[in-house]
Amino acid sequence: VQLQASGGGSVQAGGSLRLSCAASGRTFSTPVMGWFRQAPGKEREFVAGIVWTGSSTSYSDSVKGRFTISRDNAKNAVYLQMNSLKPEDTALYYCAADSFSTYRIRTRRTDFDSWGQGTQVTVSS
């Protein structure tokens, strides 16, 4: 699976952004999809994940209640709606695919085998 993330930008605290991830290549509809982020000097961390049916999602504690992950298998796309953004959300955001999992959302970086190029999100106070 080849992944292309987009939608990043600069916003003020309290604002919103919607990230998109377009998938191409081999079958997209079955793998678990996730979003990760990496701030300068920090490890890449799990943000959100969604199973292939969209019926189950998982979020890190830091974004729970503010971010929403969704997917449209007909469009081979996954989205991350980010509301009430905070300066600490500033990071490079990556979409990723866990091709070996369909219903179980794993959260380790090493669980995901396909990665997009990243899109920058900057939140100013």
mmCIF file of C-alpha atoms in Angstrom:
data_model
loop_
_atom_site.group_PDB
_atom_site.id
_atom_site.type_symbol
_atom_site.label_atom_id
_atom_site.label_comp_id
_atom_site.label_asym_id
_atom_site.label_seq_id
_atom_site.Cartn_x
_atom_site.Cartn_y
_atom_site.Cartn_z
ATOM 1 C CA VAL A 1 0.000 0.000 0.000
ATOM 2 C CA GLN A 2 1.282 3.447 -0.952
ATOM 3 C CA LEU A 3 0.030 6.266 1.265
ATOM 4 C CA GLN A 4 -0.109 10.014 0.665
ATOM 5 C CA ALA A 5 -1.014 12.333 3.545
ATOM 6 C CA SER A 6 -2.276 15.876 3.104
ATOM 7 C CA GLY A 7 -4.212 18.611 4.851
ATOM 8 C CA GLY A 8 -1.658 19.922 7.305
ATOM 9 C CA GLY A 9 -1.165 23.605 7.946
ATOM 10 C CA SER A 10 -0.822 26.346 10.526
ATOM 11 C CA VAL A 11 -3.683 27.252 12.848
ATOM 12 C CA GLN A 12 -4.191 29.048 16.105
ATOM 13 C CA ALA A 13 -4.968 27.219 19.312
ATOM 14 C CA GLY A 14 -8.597 26.170 19.398
ATOM 15 C CA GLY A 15 -8.766 25.798 15.645
ATOM 16 C CA SER A 16 -9.435 22.746 13.492
ATOM 17 C CA LEU A 17 -7.785 20.853 10.676
ATOM 18 C CA ARG A 18 -8.730 17.771 8.706
ATOM 19 C CA LEU A 19 -5.982 15.471 7.516
ATOM 20 C CA SER A 20 -6.509 13.097 4.622
ATOM 21 C CA CYS A 21 -4.609 10.014 3.574
ATOM 22 C CA ALA A 22 -5.014 8.578 0.091
ATOM 23 C CA ALA A 23 -4.073 4.953 -0.463
ATOM 24 C CA SER A 24 -3.113 3.188 -3.645
ATOM 25 C CA GLY A 25 -1.608 -0.111 -4.631
ATOM 26 C CA ARG A 26 -2.698 -3.455 -3.236
ATOM 27 C CA THR A 27 -5.881 -4.026 -1.257
ATOM 28 C CA PHE A 28 -6.692 -1.115 1.032
ATOM 29 C CA SER A 29 -10.006 -2.131 2.489
ATOM 30 C CA THR A 30 -8.828 -4.691 5.027
ATOM 31 C CA PRO A 31 -5.909 -3.331 7.000
ATOM 32 C CA VAL A 32 -6.089 -1.356 10.188
ATOM 33 C CA MET A 33 -5.179 2.255 9.475
ATOM 34 C CA GLY A 34 -3.573 4.655 11.873
ATOM 35 C CA TRP A 35 -2.259 8.141 12.365
ATOM 36 C CA PHE A 36 1.000 8.835 14.169
ATOM 37 C CA ARG A 37 2.805 12.073 14.903
ATOM 38 C CA GLN A 38 6.355 13.111 15.641
ATOM 39 C CA ALA A 39 7.390 16.375 17.244
ATOM 40 C CA PRO A 40 11.000 17.632 17.000
ATOM 41 C CA GLY A 41 13.226 15.715 19.376
ATOM 42 C CA LYS A 42 10.513 13.250 20.328
ATOM 43 C CA GLU A 43 9.602 9.711 19.409
ATOM 44 C CA ARG A 44 6.900 9.006 16.836
ATOM 45 C CA GLU A 45 3.712 8.303 18.773
ATOM 46 C CA PHE A 46 0.379 6.704 18.046
ATOM 47 C CA VAL A 47 -2.521 9.136 17.697
ATOM 48 C CA ALA A 48 -5.496 7.154 16.394
ATOM 49 C CA GLY A 49 -6.413 3.907 14.675
ATOM 50 C CA ILE A 50 -9.426 2.402 12.918
ATOM 51 C CA VAL A 51 -10.354 -1.135 11.905
ATOM 52 C CA TRP A 52 -11.230 -1.941 8.313
ATOM 53 C CA THR A 53 -14.997 -1.744 8.830
ATOM 54 C CA GLY A 54 -14.744 1.566 10.668
ATOM 55 C CA SER A 55 -16.705 0.037 13.544
ATOM 56 C CA SER A 56 -13.910 0.338 16.090
ATOM 57 C CA THR A 57 -11.469 3.135 16.776
ATOM 58 C CA SER A 58 -8.737 3.866 19.276
ATOM 59 C CA TYR A 59 -7.148 7.115 20.418
ATOM 60 C CA SER A 60 -4.248 8.207 22.536
ATOM 61 C CA ASP A 61 -5.268 9.857 25.791
ATOM 62 C CA SER A 62 -3.817 13.158 24.641
ATOM 63 C CA VAL A 63 -6.259 13.514 21.720
ATOM 64 C CA LYS A 64 -9.300 11.601 22.959
ATOM 65 C CA GLY A 65 -12.420 13.725 22.671
ATOM 66 C CA ARG A 66 -10.774 16.198 20.276
ATOM 67 C CA PHE A 67 -9.719 14.077 17.283
ATOM 68 C CA THR A 68 -11.837 11.739 15.178
ATOM 69 C CA ILE A 69 -10.514 9.136 12.771
ATOM 70 C CA SER A 70 -12.662 7.839 9.932
ATOM 71 C CA ARG A 71 -12.234 5.966 6.666
ATOM 72 C CA ASP A 72 -13.946 5.575 3.318
ATOM 73 C CA ASN A 73 -12.910 2.284 1.761
ATOM 74 C CA ALA A 74 -14.717 3.093 -1.484
ATOM 75 C CA LYS A 75 -12.394 6.093 -1.872
ATOM 76 C CA ASN A 76 -9.355 4.341 -0.405
ATOM 77 C CA ALA A 77 -9.033 7.143 2.107
ATOM 78 C CA VAL A 78 -8.640 7.686 5.829
ATOM 79 C CA TYR A 79 -9.182 10.974 7.626
ATOM 80 C CA LEU A 80 -8.267 12.638 10.895
ATOM 81 C CA GLN A 81 -10.524 15.458 12.034
ATOM 82 C CA MET A 82 -8.671 17.523 14.618
ATOM 83 C CA ASN A 83 -10.625 19.982 16.741
ATOM 84 C CA SER A 84 -9.680 22.166 19.709
ATOM 85 C CA LEU A 85 -6.064 22.066 18.620
ATOM 86 C CA LYS A 86 -3.365 22.873 21.161
ATOM 87 C CA PRO A 87 0.244 24.015 20.679
ATOM 88 C CA GLU A 88 1.375 20.597 21.927
ATOM 89 C CA ASP A 89 -0.337 19.029 18.901
ATOM 90 C CA THR A 90 2.341 20.587 16.704
ATOM 91 C CA ALA A 91 4.100 17.757 14.884
ATOM 92 C CA LEU A 92 4.623 15.974 11.609
ATOM 93 C CA TYR A 93 1.626 13.679 11.138
ATOM 94 C CA TYR A 94 1.896 10.341 9.365
ATOM 95 C CA CYS A 95 -0.736 7.928 8.160
ATOM 96 C CA ALA A 96 0.144 4.257 8.282
ATOM 97 C CA ALA A 97 -1.258 0.830 7.459
ATOM 98 C CA ASP A 98 -1.042 -2.332 9.543
ATOM 99 C CA SER A 99 -1.448 -4.899 6.770
ATOM 100 C CA PHE A 100 -1.344 -7.852 9.159
ATOM 101 C CA SER A 101 -4.270 -6.749 11.295
ATOM 102 C CA THR A 102 -7.901 -6.367 10.321
ATOM 103 C CA TYR A 103 -9.846 -6.044 13.573
ATOM 104 C CA ARG A 104 -7.185 -5.444 16.192
ATOM 105 C CA ILE A 105 -5.783 -1.933 16.537
ATOM 106 C CA ARG A 106 -2.168 -2.123 17.500
ATOM 107 C CA THR A 107 -0.350 1.017 18.576
ATOM 108 C CA ARG A 108 3.356 0.395 18.230
ATOM 109 C CA ARG A 109 5.196 2.084 15.410
ATOM 110 C CA THR A 110 6.741 -1.267 14.446
ATOM 111 C CA ASP A 111 3.277 -2.826 13.979
ATOM 112 C CA PHE A 112 2.632 -0.664 10.904
ATOM 113 C CA ASP A 113 4.342 -1.678 7.666
ATOM 114 C CA SER A 114 3.326 1.072 5.233
ATOM 115 C CA TRP A 115 3.818 4.792 5.834
ATOM 116 C CA GLY A 116 2.938 8.031 4.127
ATOM 117 C CA GLN A 117 5.383 10.909 3.827
ATOM 118 C CA GLY A 118 3.975 13.054 6.637
ATOM 119 C CA THR A 119 2.151 16.365 6.713
ATOM 120 C CA GLN A 120 3.097 19.219 9.063
ATOM 121 C CA VAL A 121 0.639 20.575 11.614
ATOM 122 C CA THR A 122 1.632 23.731 13.480
ATOM 123 C CA VAL A 123 -0.544 25.179 16.243
ATOM 124 C CA SER A 124 0.298 28.599 17.609
ATOM 125 C CA SER A 125 -0.820 29.960 20.970
#
